[in-house]
Amino acid sequence: MEGSSGKSILQFAPFQSSVDEGFWHRLSSLKLNKFGIDDSPIPITGFYAPCSHSQVSNHLTLLAESLPSDSSEESEVPEISRGNRNRCSVPGILYNTNTVERFHGLDKQGLLKAEAQKIWEDIHNGRALEDSSVLSRFLLISFADLKKWSFHYWFAFPALVLDPPATLVNLRPASQCFSLEEAESLSAAFNEWRNSSLTADVPFFLVQIDTNSHAAIKHLKDWETCQSADGHKLLFGFYDPCHLPNNPGWPLRNFLALICSRWDIKSVHFLCYRENRGFADLGLSLVGEALITVPQGWRDHPYVPNAVGWELNKGRKIPRGISLAKSMDPTRLAISAADLNLKLMRWRALPSLNLNSLSSLKCLLLGAGTLGCQVARTLMAWGVRRITLVDNGRVAMSNPLRQSLYTLDDCLNGGELKATAAVNSLKRIFPAVEAKGVVMAIPMPGHPVPSQEEQTVLDDCRSLHDLIDSHDVVFLLTDTRESRWLPSLLCANTNKITITAALGFDSFLVMRHGAGPFSSSHDSKAEAANSLSADMSNLGLTDRDGGKRLGCYFCNDVVAPIDSTSNRTLDQQCTVTRPGLAPIASALAVELLVGILHHPHGIFAEGDVLNSSNSESSEQPLGILPHQIRGSLAQFSQMTLVGHSSDSCTACCSTVVSEYRKKGMEFILQAINHPTYLEDLTGLTELMKSASSFELDWDDGTDEDDDDCVEV
């Protein structure tokens, strides 16, 4: 294109962008964990270097460190180490939108104009002389689809428009513009400038060559000193990312605007600095002369020139897109996707959600049947990553339809062990889960043990004790009442968070056990060692007000647990329930656990009742924290109840726990082999005798005096 004087218009090679995958991963992390729905502009830093190859231009690159750190304050500029010769840092701004519609609807021209105004102001207030990198400010707009791991983005490199445009007088390789002495001195000066940590990443500079052919590189702020030297050659140099032999790179545009507006120079001699293998290459570098006419209005500071600079995508003005889903490791992708819903909760619905507590929580599930399968999956959905399942059964043909972790293949050849099959299934669903299966029977009262099997049973008791001791939470999900007794006792002894879920045909019970009887005084060091590090220790180890403890699964019983499986018909031996019951109860059991973890009093929290006047409970982030939830599918109803601990409980009262501490395994064998042992120990035998010998004299209804009524 020809100018009016016959000289060609100076044309610039556009900047090109390159984004490292690490940038998108870091942006995703910041979006989920820090920014949330806040779409305020984010200061970022880009990097470029002088062209170092005759066939390839250097790009402006974004890396993971281009973004602020997680710990930095909002709107803080990323901390970037200076002095790297291969990474000249350039300030930028990122607008990351919350929706793709918002991305496409951004006022792109307005955003470009705003960044151009910053450059214009930096030129006029002198900041560009102190930090010349601001002349290459850039803009990035983006939308991150964190479900699909795809990103839409568009770069802009704002350039102030000279009107009329600059005309090119000549442009030649630098090696043709200097004498041999000047070229040697200039190469040495450039190499010294590039090797100094103070100047290596300063992208705009002055090149001065004196009458003795001695070259020196100066900062822009030294302009007045340089231009006053008579007889010296003076060139305006910049790091040129472009490799083209007939065009200077994009950074020269705003450099010419600075030269024109601040120093009123009409004829500008410029040097496009390029390298080869880390050294100045005057054969690749260019020297040119451009004529500039000061555009009308540039003398007025409030005036802001027009700007151009949106990057083209294959010659078209459209945004770019990238998908990282295929390039990511499947396990890493699964982890990111699994945590997505939880991290989104923290944006608005539940800012106090403690994901670290959940991910490091150790959960023990006793029973890998209908309830155990559902509880395990719901725990993983809440971010729990450490799960141990205990069961000694095998997968039967009737199981897969109701027990969601099993398939037909698990039923073949006599059936896989449930504990093993469940763990394998969990790892297929989510490879990052730390799941273990333990094949073990739980010793039960009412099921006497022959003397030759006593050692095996005692080994199972010790194993169960060690399992409970090494976990933070225990779920009781077994089929029979008596199988829950020993775990309830061991949990009361060690003050573990314990959740029970039990099913009838069309009814269910979900409850949290209260703290153990000695929780406020016994072995606090052991408690702390077994707690969930710092997060779990905050749940408290002492009763907060000395009030009555919440009860366990057995506190309402007036008889000891007995054999409930012998002499039963098939429908009594199997867990016959409506199919929708187990998912409901399992979900409530896990939600109850999460409520405990987020309650300030943890295991010692009082039992809340629906529609109660307890304002403290209603103010908790997850709402009320009930003690018991009883539901009925027959009536599609659900109610919350509170039951306090019983002094005669066969599992958690102080008498039973004290006896266990005193006698250990001998006590457990007594409870298993002698049906009335627990009733005698807790006083239930005497209570039942008193009740059976008590006679009620019912009033004949003729006396209206209420004082004769007896309340039982």
XYZ file of C-alpha atoms in Angstrom:
712
model
C 0.000 0.000 0.000
C 1.436 3.386 -1.026
C 1.315 6.630 0.957
C 0.696 10.068 -0.567
C 4.441 10.743 -0.796
C 5.093 7.521 -2.679
C 6.626 5.825 0.360
C 5.049 2.649 1.670
C 2.988 2.620 4.821
C 4.807 0.961 7.705
C 3.149 -2.395 8.385
C 3.634 -4.435 11.541
C 3.542 -8.200 12.087
C 0.773 -8.912 14.637
C 1.586 -10.406 18.009
C 0.732 -14.101 18.321
C -0.412 -15.790 21.509
C 0.367 -19.153 23.057
C -1.256 -20.544 26.223
C 0.312 -23.361 28.194
C -2.062 -26.031 29.534
C -0.864 -25.219 33.025
C -2.477 -21.791 32.731
C -5.909 -23.319 32.138
C -5.493 -25.807 34.971
C -4.520 -23.007 37.333
C -7.352 -20.778 36.165
C -9.790 -23.635 36.779
C -8.446 -24.119 40.286
C -8.691 -20.410 41.090
C -12.192 -20.205 39.629
C -13.436 -23.085 41.767
C -11.551 -22.419 44.980
C -11.119 -18.655 45.130
C -12.969 -16.527 42.595
C -16.300 -18.387 42.455
C -18.891 -16.216 40.724
C -16.739 -13.102 41.069
C -15.935 -12.076 37.489
C -13.855 -9.018 38.351
C -10.830 -8.368 36.106
C -7.767 -10.405 37.084
C -4.231 -9.006 36.650
C -2.062 -11.509 34.779
C 1.422 -11.553 33.300
C 2.466 -12.666 29.828
C 5.967 -13.493 28.615
C 7.804 -13.048 25.345
C 11.372 -12.883 24.117
C 13.197 -11.540 21.046
C 12.940 -13.679 17.937
C 15.621 -16.375 18.041
C 15.047 -18.221 14.763
C 14.982 -16.979 11.200
C 11.851 -18.974 10.382
C 9.789 -18.763 13.570
C 8.381 -15.815 15.490
C 8.156 -15.858 19.263
C 4.725 -15.740 20.834
C 3.403 -13.990 23.892
C 2.981 -16.927 26.269
C 0.814 -17.485 29.322
C 1.989 -19.970 31.972
C 0.525 -21.191 35.251
C 2.531 -18.526 37.077
C 0.912 -15.839 34.919
C -2.018 -15.955 37.370
C -2.076 -14.800 40.999
C -1.268 -17.377 43.669
C -4.041 -18.937 45.775
C -2.845 -17.098 48.873
C -2.525 -13.682 47.297
C -5.000 -10.969 48.029
C -7.712 -10.213 45.543
C -6.592 -8.051 42.603
C -2.938 -8.477 43.577
C -0.574 -8.620 40.610
C 1.159 -12.014 40.194
C 4.604 -12.130 41.731
C 7.032 -12.646 38.847
C 10.790 -12.955 39.186
C 12.552 -10.440 36.955
C 15.778 -10.668 35.029
C 15.061 -13.781 32.938
C 16.453 -13.105 29.448
C 14.053 -15.613 27.869
C 10.954 -14.250 29.566
C 10.271 -10.569 29.199
C 7.203 -10.019 31.386
C 4.263 -7.972 30.126
C 1.267 -6.860 32.220
C -2.168 -8.009 31.130
C -5.739 -8.197 32.312
C -8.087 -11.193 32.228
C -11.872 -11.031 32.029
C -13.131 -14.556 32.785
C -16.900 -14.712 32.423
C -19.348 -16.989 34.229
C -21.321 -17.957 31.116
C -20.548 -18.458 27.452
C -23.326 -15.986 26.600
C -21.616 -13.344 28.697
C -18.328 -14.140 26.935
C -19.803 -13.543 23.499
C -21.687 -10.473 24.708
C -18.700 -8.581 26.111
C -18.122 -5.074 24.753
C -14.872 -5.989 23.052
C -14.252 -2.577 21.536
C -14.895 -0.920 24.884
C -12.473 -3.259 26.651
C -9.819 -2.634 24.002
C -10.316 1.106 24.307
C -9.941 0.936 28.091
C -6.595 -0.863 27.844
C -5.427 1.551 25.150
C -6.262 4.424 27.465
C -4.016 2.877 30.143
C -1.150 2.768 27.639
C -1.850 6.371 26.615
C -1.835 7.518 30.240
C 1.394 5.590 30.941
C 2.996 7.419 28.021
C 1.910 10.839 29.243
C 2.613 10.403 32.948
C 6.079 8.967 32.315
C 5.469 5.503 33.665
C 6.323 3.990 30.282
C 9.814 5.490 30.593
C 10.354 3.842 33.963
C 8.771 0.479 33.023
C 8.620 0.163 29.253
C 6.833 -3.219 29.403
C 3.536 -1.358 29.893
C 3.708 -0.360 26.211
C 2.874 -3.990 25.371
C -0.127 -4.361 27.675
C -2.519 -7.070 26.555
C -6.085 -8.167 27.187
C -7.581 -11.663 27.449
C -11.263 -12.565 27.656
C -12.268 -16.146 28.411
C -14.955 -18.559 29.486
C -14.013 -21.791 31.270
C -16.469 -24.676 30.927
C -15.353 -26.678 33.941
C -17.731 -29.541 33.253
C -16.232 -30.306 29.856
C -12.753 -28.883 30.517
C -13.062 -26.661 27.469
C -12.075 -23.008 27.231
C -13.102 -20.163 24.923
C -10.663 -17.252 24.766
C -9.593 -14.231 22.742
C -6.452 -12.099 23.016
C -6.108 -8.414 22.220
C -2.806 -6.540 21.948
C -3.919 -2.877 22.022
C -2.048 -0.629 19.600
C -2.585 3.126 19.370
C -3.447 4.116 15.799
C -1.316 6.768 14.124
C -3.479 8.870 11.798
C -2.040 9.492 9.286
C -0.053 6.241 9.506
C 3.747 6.156 9.681
C 5.524 5.728 6.393
C 8.549 3.537 5.890
C 11.621 5.142 4.333
C 13.812 2.050 4.420
C 14.210 -1.254 6.254
C 17.367 -3.370 6.057
C 19.247 -6.012 8.005
C 21.210 -4.334 10.795
C 24.437 -5.854 9.517
C 24.184 -3.607 6.435
C 23.758 -0.418 8.444
C 26.909 -0.371 10.582
C 30.625 -0.414 10.041
C 32.577 -3.443 11.232
C 33.719 -1.585 14.369
C 30.213 -0.370 15.120
C 28.753 -3.842 14.602
C 31.285 -5.465 16.946
C 30.725 -2.843 19.638
C 26.943 -3.028 19.223
C 26.909 -6.845 19.501
C 29.027 -6.657 22.650
C 26.744 -3.992 24.143
C 23.638 -6.056 23.395
C 25.136 -9.206 24.886
C 26.067 -7.293 28.035
C 22.543 -5.804 28.251
C 20.940 -9.226 27.772
C 23.175 -10.962 30.297
C 22.513 -8.516 33.113
C 19.664 -9.454 35.438
C 18.846 -5.737 35.725
C 18.236 -5.206 32.011
C 17.723 -8.622 30.393
C 13.927 -8.276 30.335
C 13.704 -4.543 29.574
C 12.013 -4.646 26.137
C 12.446 -1.016 24.940
C 15.700 0.934 25.010
C 17.919 3.496 23.283
C 20.933 2.556 21.149
C 23.696 5.192 21.067
C 26.802 4.987 18.866
C 29.391 7.707 19.342
C 31.877 9.099 16.851
C 34.438 6.506 17.939
C 32.122 3.656 16.853
C 31.445 2.767 20.492
C 27.921 1.530 21.125
C 25.947 1.766 24.351
C 22.448 0.627 25.342
C 20.491 3.108 27.468
C 17.153 3.177 29.281
C 14.361 5.306 27.802
C 14.508 7.642 30.785
C 18.030 8.613 29.628
C 16.624 10.214 26.464
C 17.571 13.785 27.316
C 21.184 12.818 27.987
C 21.452 10.843 24.753
C 19.870 13.367 22.419
C 22.103 16.175 23.649
C 25.275 14.391 22.446
C 26.319 15.888 19.126
C 27.362 13.614 16.295
C 26.088 10.460 17.927
C 23.830 8.003 16.148
C 20.651 7.359 18.097
C 18.256 4.504 17.422
C 15.129 3.401 19.232
C 15.472 -0.303 19.937
C 13.011 -2.972 21.071
C 12.862 -6.726 21.464
C 11.215 -7.889 18.284
C 9.354 -11.231 18.526
C 8.808 -11.260 14.737
C 11.058 -13.181 12.314
C 9.880 -11.577 9.054
C 12.589 -9.791 7.046
C 10.320 -7.037 5.753
C 8.175 -6.189 8.769
C 8.897 -5.072 12.315
C 6.969 -6.687 15.142
C 3.821 -5.376 16.866
C 5.567 -3.767 19.902
C 6.960 -1.028 17.640
C 3.462 0.483 17.186
C 3.083 1.829 20.710
C 6.797 2.644 20.848
C 6.300 5.013 17.880
C 3.288 6.525 19.658
C 5.473 7.251 22.694
C 8.298 8.722 20.564
C 5.860 10.883 18.625
C 3.818 12.196 21.550
C 6.606 12.738 24.122
C 9.567 13.812 22.018
C 7.923 15.163 18.849
C 10.321 13.342 16.539
C 9.287 13.257 12.908
C 11.943 10.875 11.573
C 12.500 7.803 13.728
C 15.388 5.404 13.275
C 14.491 2.122 14.940
C 16.235 -1.179 15.575
C 14.358 -4.493 15.727
C 16.541 -6.606 18.017
C 16.622 -10.330 17.221
C 18.897 -13.150 18.390
C 20.428 -16.434 17.383
C 21.332 -18.990 20.055
C 21.287 -16.391 22.790
C 23.505 -13.815 21.095
C 22.718 -10.686 19.104
C 22.222 -11.487 15.421
C 22.664 -8.342 13.350
C 21.927 -10.302 10.193
C 18.465 -11.188 11.498
C 17.884 -7.873 13.294
C 16.493 -4.969 11.288
C 17.203 -1.242 11.154
C 14.642 1.066 9.618
C 13.557 4.662 9.294
C 9.934 5.792 9.652
C 8.380 9.200 9.100
C 5.676 10.250 11.557
C 3.197 13.090 11.426
C 1.815 14.013 14.814
C -1.907 13.186 14.582
C -4.406 15.909 15.315
C -5.483 15.988 18.958
C -2.464 14.141 20.335
C -1.317 17.282 22.125
C -4.459 17.149 24.278
C -4.038 14.777 27.187
C -7.770 13.968 27.578
C -7.760 12.785 23.977
C -7.303 9.013 23.518
C -6.347 7.685 20.070
C -8.252 4.863 18.455
C -6.895 1.385 19.022
C -6.735 -1.930 17.206
C -5.382 -5.279 18.282
C -7.843 -8.200 18.551
C -5.956 -11.305 17.490
C -7.161 -13.045 14.352
C -7.988 -16.753 14.352
C -6.995 -18.176 10.952
C -7.552 -14.779 9.407
C -10.971 -14.253 10.982
C -12.089 -12.105 13.902
C -13.382 -14.958 16.046
C -12.332 -16.377 19.425
C -10.272 -19.491 19.891
C -11.166 -22.645 21.799
C -9.323 -25.510 23.425
C -10.427 -28.741 25.105
C -8.168 -30.391 27.659
C -10.411 -33.365 28.401
C -8.646 -35.724 25.981
C -5.156 -34.671 27.006
C -5.739 -35.079 30.733
C -4.942 -38.232 32.658
C -8.299 -40.008 33.203
C -7.765 -40.288 36.948
C -6.895 -36.621 37.264
C -9.888 -35.727 35.136
C -12.117 -37.889 37.331
C -10.852 -36.187 40.484
C -11.492 -32.727 39.054
C -14.957 -33.674 37.857
C -15.851 -35.399 41.133
C -14.973 -32.350 43.199
C -16.686 -29.921 40.828
C -20.123 -30.022 42.473
C -18.646 -29.670 45.949
C -16.494 -26.702 44.990
C -19.465 -25.040 43.323
C -21.343 -25.373 46.642
C -18.756 -23.062 48.182
C -19.521 -20.305 45.685
C -22.896 -19.421 47.195
C -24.815 -22.252 48.868
C -22.250 -23.428 51.437
C -19.129 -21.221 51.680
C -18.138 -22.942 54.945
C -17.918 -26.397 53.361
C -14.689 -27.994 54.595
C -13.506 -30.169 51.718
C -10.210 -30.999 53.425
C -12.049 -32.536 56.373
C -14.170 -34.678 54.101
C -11.342 -35.847 51.848
C -9.175 -36.941 54.786
C -12.021 -38.528 56.753
C -11.670 -42.281 57.365
C -15.019 -44.045 57.220
C -15.661 -47.630 58.326
C -18.767 -49.280 56.868
C -19.901 -52.405 58.691
C -21.986 -54.201 56.102
C -21.599 -54.120 52.323
C -25.180 -54.908 51.425
C -27.998 -52.690 50.251
C -27.228 -49.955 52.768
C -23.444 -50.270 52.573
C -23.370 -49.890 48.786
C -25.526 -46.774 48.862
C -23.667 -45.190 51.775
C -20.284 -45.750 50.092
C -21.390 -44.046 46.886
C -22.960 -41.116 48.730
C -19.808 -40.663 50.801
C -17.746 -40.435 47.622
C -20.181 -37.864 46.256
C -19.507 -35.761 49.363
C -15.754 -35.939 48.741
C -14.851 -38.727 51.182
C -11.888 -40.620 49.755
C -11.017 -43.186 52.474
C -13.555 -45.975 52.879
C -13.245 -49.427 54.466
C -16.020 -52.003 54.019
C -16.448 -55.002 56.325
C -18.534 -58.017 55.291
C -18.116 -61.785 55.197
C -20.883 -62.606 52.707
C -20.773 -63.357 49.004
C -22.663 -61.677 46.192
C -25.854 -63.616 45.453
C -27.928 -63.550 42.290
C -30.601 -61.517 44.078
C -28.160 -58.765 45.090
C -27.223 -56.679 42.014
C -30.671 -55.170 41.474
C -30.760 -53.732 45.009
C -27.088 -53.431 45.867
C -25.658 -50.863 43.491
C -21.978 -51.858 43.617
C -22.484 -55.356 42.211
C -23.137 -56.809 38.758
C -24.025 -60.236 37.411
C -20.328 -61.060 36.971
C -19.864 -60.760 40.730
C -22.481 -63.494 41.262
C -20.861 -66.187 39.104
C -18.908 -69.192 40.393
C -20.448 -69.048 43.827
C -20.225 -65.264 44.091
C -17.389 -62.871 44.852
C -16.800 -61.862 48.439
C -18.839 -58.694 48.957
C -16.031 -56.783 50.656
C -13.700 -57.455 47.722
C -16.262 -56.888 44.965
C -17.480 -53.641 46.541
C -13.957 -52.205 46.726
C -13.243 -53.135 43.106
C -16.476 -51.466 42.050
C -15.679 -48.283 43.977
C -12.288 -48.053 42.281
C -13.866 -48.528 38.864
C -16.320 -45.738 39.616
C -13.631 -43.428 41.002
C -9.989 -44.551 40.663
C -8.718 -42.081 43.259
C -10.718 -43.577 46.136
C -8.670 -45.268 48.862
C -10.973 -48.218 49.484
C -10.227 -51.388 51.430
C -12.280 -54.521 51.944
C -12.135 -56.626 55.102
C -13.680 -60.110 55.110
C -14.753 -60.692 58.680
C -17.745 -61.819 60.692
C -18.874 -59.633 63.582
C -19.284 -61.603 66.849
C -22.833 -61.273 68.205
C -24.553 -61.829 71.560
C -27.113 -64.605 71.439
C -24.888 -66.650 69.131
C -22.911 -68.902 71.517
C -19.404 -69.858 70.468
C -18.080 -73.428 70.860
C -14.826 -73.618 72.777
C -12.869 -74.697 69.694
C -13.942 -71.479 67.881
C -13.318 -69.069 70.732
C -9.878 -68.023 69.516
C -11.199 -67.199 66.033
C -13.998 -65.106 67.513
C -11.600 -63.302 69.826
C -9.335 -62.535 66.853
C -12.352 -61.054 65.053
C -13.132 -58.956 68.140
C -9.592 -57.598 68.242
C -9.629 -56.896 64.510
C -12.904 -55.030 64.843
C -11.480 -53.039 67.764
C -8.418 -52.065 65.710
C -10.567 -51.097 62.713
C -12.802 -48.849 64.777
C -9.822 -47.361 66.550
C -8.147 -46.437 63.227
C -11.187 -44.764 61.651
C -12.945 -41.479 62.365
C -16.516 -42.523 61.603
C -18.339 -45.854 61.846
C -21.529 -46.724 59.972
C -23.614 -49.619 61.343
C -25.307 -51.073 58.249
C -25.658 -54.770 59.057
C -28.791 -56.874 58.624
C -29.380 -57.932 62.233
C -29.868 -56.107 65.489
C -27.373 -58.192 67.442
C -24.562 -57.572 64.917
C -24.659 -53.895 65.887
C -24.048 -54.505 69.590
C -20.262 -55.024 69.653
C -19.525 -52.090 67.280
C -21.818 -49.860 69.388
C -19.888 -50.819 72.518
C -16.487 -50.288 70.921
C -17.550 -46.912 69.485
C -18.881 -45.782 72.877
C -15.591 -46.824 74.441
C -13.493 -44.818 71.943
C -16.000 -41.961 71.471
C -16.268 -42.397 67.696
C -18.866 -40.739 65.514
C -21.332 -43.559 64.906
C -24.234 -43.597 62.471
C -26.857 -46.346 62.368
C -29.255 -47.050 59.504
C -31.850 -49.792 59.876
C -34.701 -50.888 57.619
C -38.122 -52.441 58.064
C -40.459 -53.383 55.238
C -41.672 -49.833 54.686
C -40.025 -47.915 57.522
C -36.507 -46.880 58.416
C -34.445 -45.496 61.261
C -31.369 -43.327 60.826
C -29.639 -42.066 63.955
C -26.361 -40.791 65.298
C -25.071 -42.268 68.526
C -24.266 -39.923 71.348
C -20.803 -39.531 72.816
C -19.422 -42.300 75.025
C -20.060 -42.261 78.796
C -16.473 -41.286 79.586
C -15.909 -38.940 76.683
C -15.294 -35.905 78.886
C -12.525 -37.442 80.928
C -10.946 -40.575 79.493
C -7.634 -40.660 77.685
C -7.832 -37.378 75.805
C -4.391 -37.992 74.295
C -5.598 -41.145 72.585
C -8.676 -39.284 71.420
C -6.565 -36.575 69.830
C -4.306 -39.105 68.149
C -7.247 -40.861 66.582
C -9.073 -37.721 65.607
C -9.092 -36.301 62.107
C -5.993 -34.153 62.637
C -6.685 -30.463 63.185
C -10.088 -30.366 61.505
C -11.603 -33.266 63.411
C -10.101 -32.168 66.719
C -12.279 -29.081 66.500
C -15.335 -31.286 66.949
C -14.610 -31.293 70.668
C -13.620 -33.911 73.245
C -15.596 -32.704 76.238
C -19.298 -32.386 76.795
C -20.147 -28.773 76.238
C -22.639 -28.219 79.078
C -22.699 -31.443 81.081
C -26.170 -32.237 79.768
C -27.598 -35.707 79.271
C -25.963 -37.730 76.550
C -27.809 -38.742 73.422
C -28.616 -42.421 73.275
C -27.327 -45.197 71.061
C -29.221 -47.783 69.009
C -29.823 -49.962 72.091
C -30.745 -47.326 74.682
C -34.513 -47.846 74.315
C -34.325 -51.642 74.680
C -35.392 -53.400 77.865
C -33.854 -56.697 76.735
C -30.384 -57.640 75.586
C -29.862 -58.343 71.867
C -30.605 -61.986 71.025
C -30.389 -64.349 68.061
C -32.790 -62.987 65.453
C -31.856 -65.309 62.573
C -32.433 -68.864 63.809
C -35.767 -70.595 63.339
C -36.925 -68.001 60.835
C -38.756 -68.410 57.537
C -37.137 -67.242 54.317
C -38.904 -63.872 54.304
C -37.742 -63.331 57.893
C -34.154 -64.311 57.127
C -33.836 -61.911 54.175
C -34.026 -58.138 54.398
C -37.418 -57.680 52.767
C -37.956 -53.969 52.199
C -39.495 -51.697 49.629
C -36.720 -51.020 47.088
C -36.812 -47.245 47.501
C -36.228 -47.410 51.251
C -32.489 -48.147 51.329
C -31.432 -45.208 49.109
C -33.451 -42.821 51.291
C -32.018 -44.118 54.561
C -28.472 -44.286 53.185
C -28.594 -40.715 51.917
C -29.907 -39.452 55.253
C -27.172 -41.344 57.114
C -24.428 -39.606 55.128
C -26.148 -36.209 55.361
C -26.310 -36.712 59.125
C -22.555 -37.282 59.200
C -21.855 -34.150 57.153
C -24.090 -32.207 59.538
C -22.031 -33.428 62.501
C -18.757 -32.465 60.835
C -20.000 -28.930 60.195
C -21.594 -28.398 63.612
C -19.438 -26.476 66.106
C -20.129 -29.086 68.830
C -19.666 -32.114 66.619
C -20.510 -35.392 68.308
C -21.706 -33.496 71.396
C -24.328 -31.479 69.519
C -27.801 -31.664 71.000
C -30.522 -33.401 69.062
C -32.657 -30.956 67.081
C -36.302 -31.530 66.302
C -38.070 -30.247 63.211
C -39.819 -26.889 63.782
C -38.190 -26.491 67.193
C -37.485 -23.032 68.587
C -33.755 -23.708 68.831
C -32.455 -20.677 66.957
C -28.842 -21.893 67.167
C -29.587 -25.035 65.174
C -31.537 -23.203 62.500
C -28.579 -20.881 61.968
C -26.190 -23.734 61.154
C -25.126 -23.774 57.486
C -26.740 -27.176 56.885
C -29.830 -26.607 59.031
C -30.930 -28.721 61.971
C -28.953 -31.706 63.250
C -31.414 -34.358 64.484
C -30.635 -37.308 66.725
C -33.022 -39.782 65.105
C -34.888 -39.727 61.822
C -37.748 -42.199 61.492
C -39.536 -42.489 58.190
C -42.430 -44.409 56.713
C -43.067 -45.056 53.047
C -46.546 -46.288 53.856
C -47.465 -42.741 54.873
C -44.679 -40.959 52.986
C -43.784 -39.312 56.265
C -40.677 -38.547 58.235
C -40.135 -37.300 61.781
C -37.182 -36.302 63.950
C -36.906 -37.595 67.502
C -34.546 -37.254 70.437
C -33.703 -40.123 72.771
C -31.305 -39.733 75.643
C -28.915 -42.376 76.869
C -30.126 -45.018 79.300
C -28.323 -45.971 82.487
C -29.287 -49.551 81.682
C -28.237 -49.629 78.030
C -26.587 -52.924 77.134
C -24.140 -51.199 74.745
C -23.170 -47.706 75.892
C -23.933 -47.210 79.568
C -21.048 -46.604 81.946
C -21.546 -49.994 83.621
C -21.080 -51.938 80.383
C -18.182 -49.815 79.100
C -16.424 -50.020 82.496
C -16.839 -53.791 82.549
C -15.398 -54.049 79.049
C -12.412 -51.925 80.037
C -11.853 -54.053 83.085
C -12.250 -57.546 81.575
C -11.715 -57.006 77.852
C -12.241 -60.108 75.716
C -13.488 -62.136 78.670
C -16.414 -59.713 78.995
C -17.273 -60.037 75.290
C -17.280 -63.847 75.456
C -19.595 -63.720 78.462
C -21.980 -61.422 76.585
C -21.944 -63.685 73.522
C -22.367 -67.025 75.300
C -24.783 -66.123 78.116
C -28.101 -64.592 76.976
C -28.930 -62.940 80.311
C -25.437 -61.688 81.160
C -25.940 -58.175 79.838
C -29.408 -57.909 81.382
C -28.087 -59.002 84.770
C -25.123 -56.616 84.522
C -27.197 -53.547 83.619
C -30.084 -54.201 86.008
C -32.602 -54.951 83.263
C -33.343 -58.341 84.862
C -34.404 -56.695 88.112
C -36.352 -54.067 86.205
C -38.336 -56.704 84.335
C -39.015 -58.607 87.550
C -40.311 -55.451 89.161
C -42.480 -54.717 86.167
C -43.970 -58.220 86.056
C -44.784 -58.225 89.775
C -46.388 -54.803 89.631
C -50.218 -54.931 89.537
C -52.370 -52.141 88.325
C -55.751 -51.591 89.965
C -57.835 -49.971 87.299
C -60.516 -47.618 88.505
C -64.056 -48.699 87.738
C -64.756 -45.286 86.250
C -67.295 -44.191 88.916
C -64.826 -42.114 90.921
C -64.033 -38.806 89.264
C -61.048 -38.126 91.541
C -57.995 -38.125 89.259
C -55.695 -38.600 92.246
C -56.536 -42.325 92.230
C -55.048 -42.772 88.713
C -51.588 -44.258 88.439
C -49.308 -43.066 85.628
C -46.975 -45.736 84.301
